[in-house]
mmCIF file with all atom_site columns, C-alpha atoms in Angstrom:
data_model
loop_
_atom_site.group_PDB
_atom_site.id
_atom_site.type_symbol
_atom_site.label_atom_id
_atom_site.label_alt_id
_atom_site.label_comp_id
_atom_site.label_asym_id
_atom_site.label_entity_id
_atom_site.label_seq_id
_atom_site.pdbx_PDB_ins_code
_atom_site.Cartn_x
_atom_site.Cartn_y
_atom_site.Cartn_z
_atom_site.occupancy
_atom_site.B_iso_or_equiv
_atom_site.pdbx_formal_charge
_atom_site.auth_seq_id
_atom_site.auth_comp_id
_atom_site.auth_asym_id
_atom_site.auth_atom_id
_atom_site.pdbx_PDB_model_num
ATOM 1   C CA . MET A 1 1  ? -0.062  -0.037 0.084   1.00 0.00 ? 219 MET A CA 1
ATOM 2   C CA . LYS A 1 2  ? 1.249   3.404  -0.565  1.00 0.00 ? 220 LYS A CA 1
ATOM 3   C CA . ALA A 1 3  ? 0.276   6.546  0.842   1.00 0.00 ? 221 ALA A CA 1
ATOM 4   C CA . HIS A 1 4  ? 0.504   10.149 -1.059  1.00 0.00 ? 222 HIS A CA 1
ATOM 5   C CA . VAL A 1 5  ? 1.033   13.188 1.266   1.00 0.00 ? 223 VAL A CA 1
ATOM 6   C CA . TYR A 1 6  ? 0.531   16.627 0.255   1.00 0.00 ? 224 TYR A CA 1
ATOM 7   C CA . VAL A 1 7  ? 2.070   19.667 2.204   1.00 0.00 ? 225 VAL A CA 1
ATOM 8   C CA . THR A 1 8  ? 1.637   23.048 1.275   1.00 0.00 ? 226 THR A CA 1
ATOM 9   C CA . LEU A 1 9  ? 1.538   26.470 2.949   1.00 0.00 ? 227 LEU A CA 1
ATOM 10  C CA . LYS A 1 10 ? -1.642  27.737 4.404   1.00 0.00 ? 228 LYS A CA 1
ATOM 11  C CA . ARG A 1 11 ? -3.559  30.316 2.312   1.00 0.00 ? 229 ARG A CA 1
ATOM 12  C CA . THR A 1 12 ? -2.305  33.237 4.735   1.00 0.00 ? 230 THR A CA 1
ATOM 13  C CA . VAL A 1 13 ? 1.366   32.696 4.525   1.00 0.00 ? 231 VAL A CA 1
ATOM 14  C CA . LEU A 1 14 ? 3.034   34.113 1.466   1.00 0.00 ? 232 LEU A CA 1
ATOM 15  C CA . ASP A 1 15 ? 4.654   31.760 -1.320  1.00 0.00 ? 233 ASP A CA 1
ATOM 16  C CA . ALA A 1 16 ? 7.709   33.329 -2.721  1.00 0.00 ? 234 ALA A CA 1
ATOM 17  C CA . GLN A 1 17 ? 8.708   30.169 -4.471  1.00 0.00 ? 235 GLN A CA 1
ATOM 18  C CA . GLY A 1 18 ? 5.459   29.671 -6.093  1.00 0.00 ? 236 GLY A CA 1
ATOM 19  C CA . GLN A 1 19 ? 5.174   33.413 -7.094  1.00 0.00 ? 237 GLN A CA 1
ATOM 20  C CA . THR A 1 20 ? 8.612   32.997 -8.743  1.00 0.00 ? 238 THR A CA 1
ATOM 21  C CA . VAL A 1 21 ? 7.351   29.879 -10.676 1.00 0.00 ? 239 VAL A CA 1
ATOM 22  C CA . ALA A 1 22 ? 4.074   32.197 -11.801 1.00 0.00 ? 240 ALA A CA 1
ATOM 23  C CA . ASP A 1 23 ? 6.431   35.218 -12.511 1.00 0.00 ? 241 ASP A CA 1
ATOM 24  C CA . ALA A 1 24 ? 8.567   32.941 -14.811 1.00 0.00 ? 242 ALA A CA 1
ATOM 25  C CA . LEU A 1 25 ? 5.773   31.192 -16.678 1.00 0.00 ? 243 LEU A CA 1
ATOM 26  C CA . HIS A 1 26 ? 4.775   34.669 -17.585 1.00 0.00 ? 244 HIS A CA 1
ATOM 27  C CA . ARG A 1 27 ? 7.902   35.836 -18.763 1.00 0.00 ? 245 ARG A CA 1
ATOM 28  C CA . MET A 1 28 ? 7.995   32.507 -20.628 1.00 0.00 ? 246 MET A CA 1
ATOM 29  C CA . GLN A 1 29 ? 4.834   33.157 -22.694 1.00 0.00 ? 247 GLN A CA 1
ATOM 30  C CA . TYR A 1 30 ? 3.010   30.485 -20.841 1.00 0.00 ? 248 TYR A CA 1
ATOM 31  C CA . ARG A 1 31 ? -0.639  31.734 -20.633 1.00 0.00 ? 249 ARG A CA 1
ATOM 32  C CA . GLY A 1 32 ? -3.567  30.774 -18.372 1.00 0.00 ? 250 GLY A CA 1
ATOM 33  C CA . VAL A 1 33 ? -1.822  30.509 -15.015 1.00 0.00 ? 251 VAL A CA 1
ATOM 34  C CA . ALA A 1 34 ? -3.162  33.135 -12.644 1.00 0.00 ? 252 ALA A CA 1
ATOM 35  C CA . ASP A 1 35 ? -1.243  31.666 -9.723  1.00 0.00 ? 253 ASP A CA 1
ATOM 36  C CA . VAL A 1 36 ? 1.044   29.262 -8.062  1.00 0.00 ? 254 VAL A CA 1
ATOM 37  C CA . ARG A 1 37 ? 1.474   27.810 -5.155  1.00 0.00 ? 255 ARG A CA 1
ATOM 38  C CA . GLN A 1 38 ? 4.224   25.170 -4.531  1.00 0.00 ? 256 GLN A CA 1
ATOM 39  C CA . GLY A 1 39 ? 4.437   22.617 -1.535  1.00 0.00 ? 257 GLY A CA 1
ATOM 40  C CA . LYS A 1 40 ? 5.915   19.205 -1.040  1.00 0.00 ? 258 LYS A CA 1
ATOM 41  C CA . TYR A 1 41 ? 4.797   15.681 -2.022  1.00 0.00 ? 259 TYR A CA 1
ATOM 42  C CA . PHE A 1 42 ? 5.844   12.499 -0.137  1.00 0.00 ? 260 PHE A CA 1
ATOM 43  C CA . VAL A 1 43 ? 5.198   8.946  -1.117  1.00 0.00 ? 261 VAL A CA 1
ATOM 44  C CA . LEU A 1 44 ? 5.205   6.849  1.473   1.00 0.00 ? 262 LEU A CA 1
ATOM 45  C CA . THR A 1 45 ? 5.477   3.008  0.821   1.00 0.00 ? 263 THR A CA 1
ATOM 46  C CA . LEU A 1 46 ? 3.823   0.989  3.840   1.00 0.00 ? 264 LEU A CA 1
ATOM 47  C CA . ASP A 1 47 ? 4.653   -2.458 5.004   1.00 0.00 ? 265 ASP A CA 1
ATOM 48  C CA . ASP A 1 48 ? 2.861   -5.276 3.538   1.00 0.00 ? 266 ASP A CA 1
ATOM 49  C CA . GLY A 1 49 ? -0.130  -6.627 5.570   1.00 0.00 ? 267 GLY A CA 1
ATOM 50  C CA . LEU A 1 50 ? -0.691  -3.040 7.302   1.00 0.00 ? 268 LEU A CA 1
ATOM 51  C CA . GLU A 1 51 ? -4.558  -2.801 7.727   1.00 0.00 ? 269 GLU A CA 1
ATOM 52  C CA . HIS A 1 52 ? -6.387  0.100  6.023   1.00 0.00 ? 270 HIS A CA 1
ATOM 53  C CA . ALA A 1 53 ? -7.441  1.764  9.218   1.00 0.00 ? 271 ALA A CA 1
ATOM 54  C CA . GLU A 1 54 ? -4.204  1.291  10.859  1.00 0.00 ? 272 GLU A CA 1
ATOM 55  C CA . ALA A 1 55 ? -2.282  3.005  8.057   1.00 0.00 ? 273 ALA A CA 1
ATOM 56  C CA . GLU A 1 56 ? -4.665  5.707  8.011   1.00 0.00 ? 274 GLU A CA 1
ATOM 57  C CA . ALA A 1 57 ? -4.043  6.504  11.421  1.00 0.00 ? 275 ALA A CA 1
ATOM 58  C CA . GLU A 1 58 ? -0.209  6.036  11.070  1.00 0.00 ? 276 GLU A CA 1
ATOM 59  C CA . VAL A 1 59 ? 0.252   8.223  8.277   1.00 0.00 ? 277 VAL A CA 1
ATOM 60  C CA . GLY A 1 60 ? -2.102  10.758 9.503   1.00 0.00 ? 278 GLY A CA 1
ATOM 61  C CA . ARG A 1 61 ? 0.134   11.068 12.574  1.00 0.00 ? 279 ARG A CA 1
ATOM 62  C CA . ILE A 1 62 ? 3.156   11.224 10.596  1.00 0.00 ? 280 ILE A CA 1
ATOM 63  C CA . ALA A 1 63 ? 1.982   13.549 8.260   1.00 0.00 ? 281 ALA A CA 1
ATOM 64  C CA . ARG A 1 64 ? 0.950   15.842 10.944  1.00 0.00 ? 282 ARG A CA 1
ATOM 65  C CA . GLU A 1 65 ? 3.437   15.267 13.344  1.00 0.00 ? 283 GLU A CA 1
ATOM 66  C CA . VAL A 1 66 ? 6.608   15.018 10.973  1.00 0.00 ? 284 VAL A CA 1
ATOM 67  C CA . LEU A 1 67 ? 6.107   16.136 7.592   1.00 0.00 ? 285 LEU A CA 1
ATOM 68  C CA . THR A 1 68 ? 3.903   19.786 8.352   1.00 0.00 ? 286 THR A CA 1
ATOM 69  C CA . ASN A 1 69 ? 5.102   22.446 10.362  1.00 0.00 ? 287 ASN A CA 1
ATOM 70  C CA . PRO A 1 70 ? 1.573   23.514 11.411  1.00 0.00 ? 288 PRO A CA 1
ATOM 71  C CA . VAL A 1 71 ? 2.673   26.848 12.086  1.00 0.00 ? 289 VAL A CA 1
ATOM 72  C CA . ILE A 1 72 ? 2.510   27.728 8.709   1.00 0.00 ? 290 ILE A CA 1
ATOM 73  C CA . GLU A 1 73 ? 1.553   24.620 6.432   1.00 0.00 ? 291 GLU A CA 1
ATOM 74  C CA . GLU A 1 74 ? -1.030  22.377 6.119   1.00 0.00 ? 292 GLU A CA 1
ATOM 75  C CA . CYS A 1 75 ? -1.476  18.894 4.735   1.00 0.00 ? 293 CYS A CA 1
ATOM 76  C CA . SER A 1 76 ? -3.605  16.438 3.375   1.00 0.00 ? 294 SER A CA 1
ATOM 77  C CA . PHE A 1 77 ? -3.000  12.574 2.460   1.00 0.00 ? 295 PHE A CA 1
ATOM 78  C CA . ARG A 1 78 ? -4.544  9.648  0.294   1.00 0.00 ? 296 ARG A CA 1
ATOM 79  C CA . LEU A 1 79 ? -4.018  5.741  0.561   1.00 0.00 ? 297 LEU A CA 1
ATOM 80  C CA . GLU A 1 80 ? -3.658  3.860  -2.810  1.00 0.00 ? 298 GLU A CA 1
ATOM 81  C CA . ASP A 1 81 ? -4.141  0.123  -2.385  1.00 0.00 ? 299 ASP A CA 1
ATOM 82  C CA . MET B 1 1  ? -9.985  25.579 -12.519 1.00 0.00 ? 59  MET B CA 1
ATOM 83  C CA . LYS B 1 2  ? -6.811  24.209 -10.456 1.00 0.00 ? 60  LYS B CA 1
ATOM 84  C CA . ALA B 1 3  ? -4.397  22.156 -11.892 1.00 0.00 ? 61  ALA B CA 1
ATOM 85  C CA . HIS B 1 4  ? -2.305  19.918 -9.348  1.00 0.00 ? 62  HIS B CA 1
ATOM 86  C CA . VAL B 1 5  ? 1.272   18.917 -10.787 1.00 0.00 ? 63  VAL B CA 1
ATOM 87  C CA . TYR B 1 6  ? 3.202   16.094 -8.912  1.00 0.00 ? 64  TYR B CA 1
ATOM 88  C CA . VAL B 1 7  ? 6.914   16.022 -9.781  1.00 0.00 ? 65  VAL B CA 1
ATOM 89  C CA . THR B 1 8  ? 9.117   13.012 -8.374  1.00 0.00 ? 66  THR B CA 1
ATOM 90  C CA . LEU B 1 9  ? 12.433  11.685 -9.081  1.00 0.00 ? 67  LEU B CA 1
ATOM 91  C CA . LYS B 1 10 ? 12.804  8.817  -11.237 1.00 0.00 ? 68  LYS B CA 1
ATOM 92  C CA . ARG B 1 11 ? 12.800  5.248  -9.757  1.00 0.00 ? 69  ARG B CA 1
ATOM 93  C CA . THR B 1 12 ? 16.265  4.638  -10.929 1.00 0.00 ? 70  THR B CA 1
ATOM 94  C CA . VAL B 1 13 ? 17.573  8.153  -9.170  1.00 0.00 ? 71  VAL B CA 1
ATOM 95  C CA . LEU B 1 14 ? 18.874  7.937  -5.793  1.00 0.00 ? 72  LEU B CA 1
ATOM 96  C CA . ASP B 1 15 ? 16.283  10.026 -3.378  1.00 0.00 ? 73  ASP B CA 1
ATOM 97  C CA . ALA B 1 16 ? 18.570  11.096 -0.633  1.00 0.00 ? 74  ALA B CA 1
ATOM 98  C CA . GLN B 1 17 ? 16.044  13.439 0.812   1.00 0.00 ? 75  GLN B CA 1
ATOM 99  C CA . GLY B 1 18 ? 13.402  10.788 1.033   1.00 0.00 ? 76  GLY B CA 1
ATOM 100 C CA . GLN B 1 19 ? 15.804  8.431  2.354   1.00 0.00 ? 77  GLN B CA 1
ATOM 101 C CA . THR B 1 20 ? 16.548  10.800 5.455   1.00 0.00 ? 78  THR B CA 1
ATOM 102 C CA . VAL B 1 21 ? 12.876  11.213 6.192   1.00 0.00 ? 79  VAL B CA 1
ATOM 103 C CA . ALA B 1 22 ? 12.339  7.386  6.182   1.00 0.00 ? 80  ALA B CA 1
ATOM 104 C CA . ASP B 1 23 ? 15.535  7.144  8.388   1.00 0.00 ? 81  ASP B CA 1
ATOM 105 C CA . ALA B 1 24 ? 13.918  9.785  10.752  1.00 0.00 ? 82  ALA B CA 1
ATOM 106 C CA . LEU B 1 25 ? 10.555  8.255  11.125  1.00 0.00 ? 83  LEU B CA 1
ATOM 107 C CA . HIS B 1 26 ? 12.094  4.960  11.825  1.00 0.00 ? 84  HIS B CA 1
ATOM 108 C CA . ARG B 1 27 ? 14.688  6.663  14.725  1.00 0.00 ? 85  ARG B CA 1
ATOM 109 C CA . MET B 1 28 ? 11.232  8.101  15.821  1.00 0.00 ? 86  MET B CA 1
ATOM 110 C CA . GLN B 1 29 ? 9.391   4.799  16.533  1.00 0.00 ? 87  GLN B CA 1
ATOM 111 C CA . TYR B 1 30 ? 6.582   5.386  13.527  1.00 0.00 ? 88  TYR B CA 1
ATOM 112 C CA . ARG B 1 31 ? 5.838   1.932  12.172  1.00 0.00 ? 89  ARG B CA 1
ATOM 113 C CA . GLY B 1 32 ? 5.159   0.474  9.316   1.00 0.00 ? 90  GLY B CA 1
ATOM 114 C CA . VAL B 1 33 ? 6.739   2.910  6.603   1.00 0.00 ? 91  VAL B CA 1
ATOM 115 C CA . ALA B 1 34 ? 8.945   0.764  4.546   1.00 0.00 ? 92  ALA B CA 1
ATOM 116 C CA . ASP B 1 35 ? 10.140  3.749  2.136   1.00 0.00 ? 93  ASP B CA 1
ATOM 117 C CA . VAL B 1 36 ? 9.640   7.521  1.383   1.00 0.00 ? 94  VAL B CA 1
ATOM 118 C CA . ARG B 1 37 ? 10.391  9.123  -1.934  1.00 0.00 ? 95  ARG B CA 1
ATOM 119 C CA . GLN B 1 38 ? 9.560   13.046 -1.424  1.00 0.00 ? 96  GLN B CA 1
ATOM 120 C CA . GLY B 1 39 ? 8.734   15.164 -4.258  1.00 0.00 ? 97  GLY B CA 1
ATOM 121 C CA . LYS B 1 40 ? 7.410   18.716 -5.363  1.00 0.00 ? 98  LYS B CA 1
ATOM 122 C CA . TYR B 1 41 ? 3.848   19.619 -5.506  1.00 0.00 ? 99  TYR B CA 1
ATOM 123 C CA . PHE B 1 42 ? 2.381   22.655 -7.430  1.00 0.00 ? 100 PHE B CA 1
ATOM 124 C CA . VAL B 1 43 ? -1.007  23.748 -7.614  1.00 0.00 ? 101 VAL B CA 1
ATOM 125 C CA . LEU B 1 44 ? -1.747  26.019 -10.547 1.00 0.00 ? 102 LEU B CA 1
ATOM 126 C CA . THR B 1 45 ? -4.703  28.582 -10.448 1.00 0.00 ? 103 THR B CA 1
ATOM 127 C CA . LEU B 1 46 ? -5.856  29.170 -13.771 1.00 0.00 ? 104 LEU B CA 1
ATOM 128 C CA . ASP B 1 47 ? -7.727  31.534 -15.560 1.00 0.00 ? 105 ASP B CA 1
ATOM 129 C CA . ASP B 1 48 ? -11.418 31.527 -15.745 1.00 0.00 ? 106 ASP B CA 1
ATOM 130 C CA . GLY B 1 49 ? -13.054 30.734 -18.988 1.00 0.00 ? 107 GLY B CA 1
ATOM 131 C CA . LEU B 1 50 ? -10.177 28.406 -19.959 1.00 0.00 ? 108 LEU B CA 1
ATOM 132 C CA . GLU B 1 51 ? -11.570 25.277 -21.608 1.00 0.00 ? 109 GLU B CA 1
ATOM 133 C CA . HIS B 1 52 ? -10.562 21.915 -20.035 1.00 0.00 ? 110 HIS B CA 1
ATOM 134 C CA . ALA B 1 53 ? -9.073  20.609 -23.066 1.00 0.00 ? 111 ALA B CA 1
ATOM 135 C CA . GLU B 1 54 ? -6.877  23.850 -23.519 1.00 0.00 ? 112 GLU B CA 1
ATOM 136 C CA . ALA B 1 55 ? -6.089  23.556 -19.960 1.00 0.00 ? 113 ALA B CA 1
ATOM 137 C CA . GLU B 1 56 ? -5.198  20.102 -20.142 1.00 0.00 ? 114 GLU B CA 1
ATOM 138 C CA . ALA B 1 57 ? -2.750  21.040 -23.241 1.00 0.00 ? 115 ALA B CA 1
ATOM 139 C CA . GLU B 1 58 ? -1.222  24.232 -21.346 1.00 0.00 ? 116 GLU B CA 1
ATOM 140 C CA . VAL B 1 59 ? -0.551  22.829 -18.087 1.00 0.00 ? 117 VAL B CA 1
ATOM 141 C CA . GLY B 1 60 ? 1.060   19.758 -19.692 1.00 0.00 ? 118 GLY B CA 1
ATOM 142 C CA . ARG B 1 61 ? 3.461   21.915 -21.431 1.00 0.00 ? 119 ARG B CA 1
ATOM 143 C CA . ILE B 1 62 ? 4.117   23.554 -18.343 1.00 0.00 ? 120 ILE B CA 1
ATOM 144 C CA . ALA B 1 63 ? 4.719   20.541 -16.042 1.00 0.00 ? 121 ALA B CA 1
ATOM 145 C CA . ARG B 1 64 ? 6.862   18.683 -18.576 1.00 0.00 ? 122 ARG B CA 1
ATOM 146 C CA . GLU B 1 65 ? 8.933   22.126 -19.905 1.00 0.00 ? 123 GLU B CA 1
ATOM 147 C CA . VAL B 1 66 ? 9.136   24.129 -16.864 1.00 0.00 ? 124 VAL B CA 1
ATOM 148 C CA . LEU B 1 67 ? 8.668   22.148 -13.821 1.00 0.00 ? 125 LEU B CA 1
ATOM 149 C CA . THR B 1 68 ? 10.123  18.936 -14.483 1.00 0.00 ? 126 THR B CA 1
ATOM 150 C CA . ASN B 1 69 ? 13.743  18.074 -15.074 1.00 0.00 ? 127 ASN B CA 1
ATOM 151 C CA . PRO B 1 70 ? 13.471  15.431 -17.311 1.00 0.00 ? 128 PRO B CA 1
ATOM 152 C CA . VAL B 1 71 ? 16.869  13.690 -16.888 1.00 0.00 ? 129 VAL B CA 1
ATOM 153 C CA . ILE B 1 72 ? 15.898  12.896 -13.590 1.00 0.00 ? 130 ILE B CA 1
ATOM 154 C CA . GLU B 1 73 ? 12.336  13.787 -12.957 1.00 0.00 ? 131 GLU B CA 1
ATOM 155 C CA . GLU B 1 74 ? 8.824   12.305 -14.259 1.00 0.00 ? 132 GLU B CA 1
ATOM 156 C CA . CYS B 1 75 ? 5.408   14.284 -13.289 1.00 0.00 ? 133 CYS B CA 1
ATOM 157 C CA . SER B 1 76 ? 1.867   13.717 -13.464 1.00 0.00 ? 134 SER B CA 1
ATOM 158 C CA . PHE B 1 77 ? -0.897  16.350 -13.166 1.00 0.00 ? 135 PHE B CA 1
ATOM 159 C CA . ARG B 1 78 ? -4.561  16.544 -12.727 1.00 0.00 ? 136 ARG B CA 1
ATOM 160 C CA . LEU B 1 79 ? -7.517  19.179 -13.301 1.00 0.00 ? 137 LEU B CA 1
ATOM 161 C CA . GLU B 1 80 ? -9.956  19.959 -10.950 1.00 0.00 ? 138 GLU B CA 1
ATOM 162 C CA . ASP B 1 81 ? -12.952 22.190 -11.875 1.00 0.00 ? 139 ASP B CA 1
#
């Protein structure tokens, strides 16, 4: 089973990196992009035999307690069988 | 419309950052994680009125040509209405 964890800056936090990408896209003449936010993406390969509910609880803890800085970031995740 | 772009190192490329996260999780007694790969995650807010097919083509170009280093990375994306 794999878990996909997405960590992004909170909406209220300035995302300088994303803004830089957006500016670069405009300079490079790419069209249609109003805004860019950049975040982190983790793919966790979980041990075989881990039950779905157990995996959900453990990945939730890891995402919130280790992968995310709760002061400025928020996270979401999904499990893939 | 929003586009979510996921950029990860190719499987054949050593992911030192992901390995460091995996080692840290083990040291911190989190259970059930066999491997971690770390990548980048971009949320692109697209201009209103962009058609779905047009958005798909433009986001595909941006993902492949700007956000991904094709030598070592691969990317995928999805559109969200």
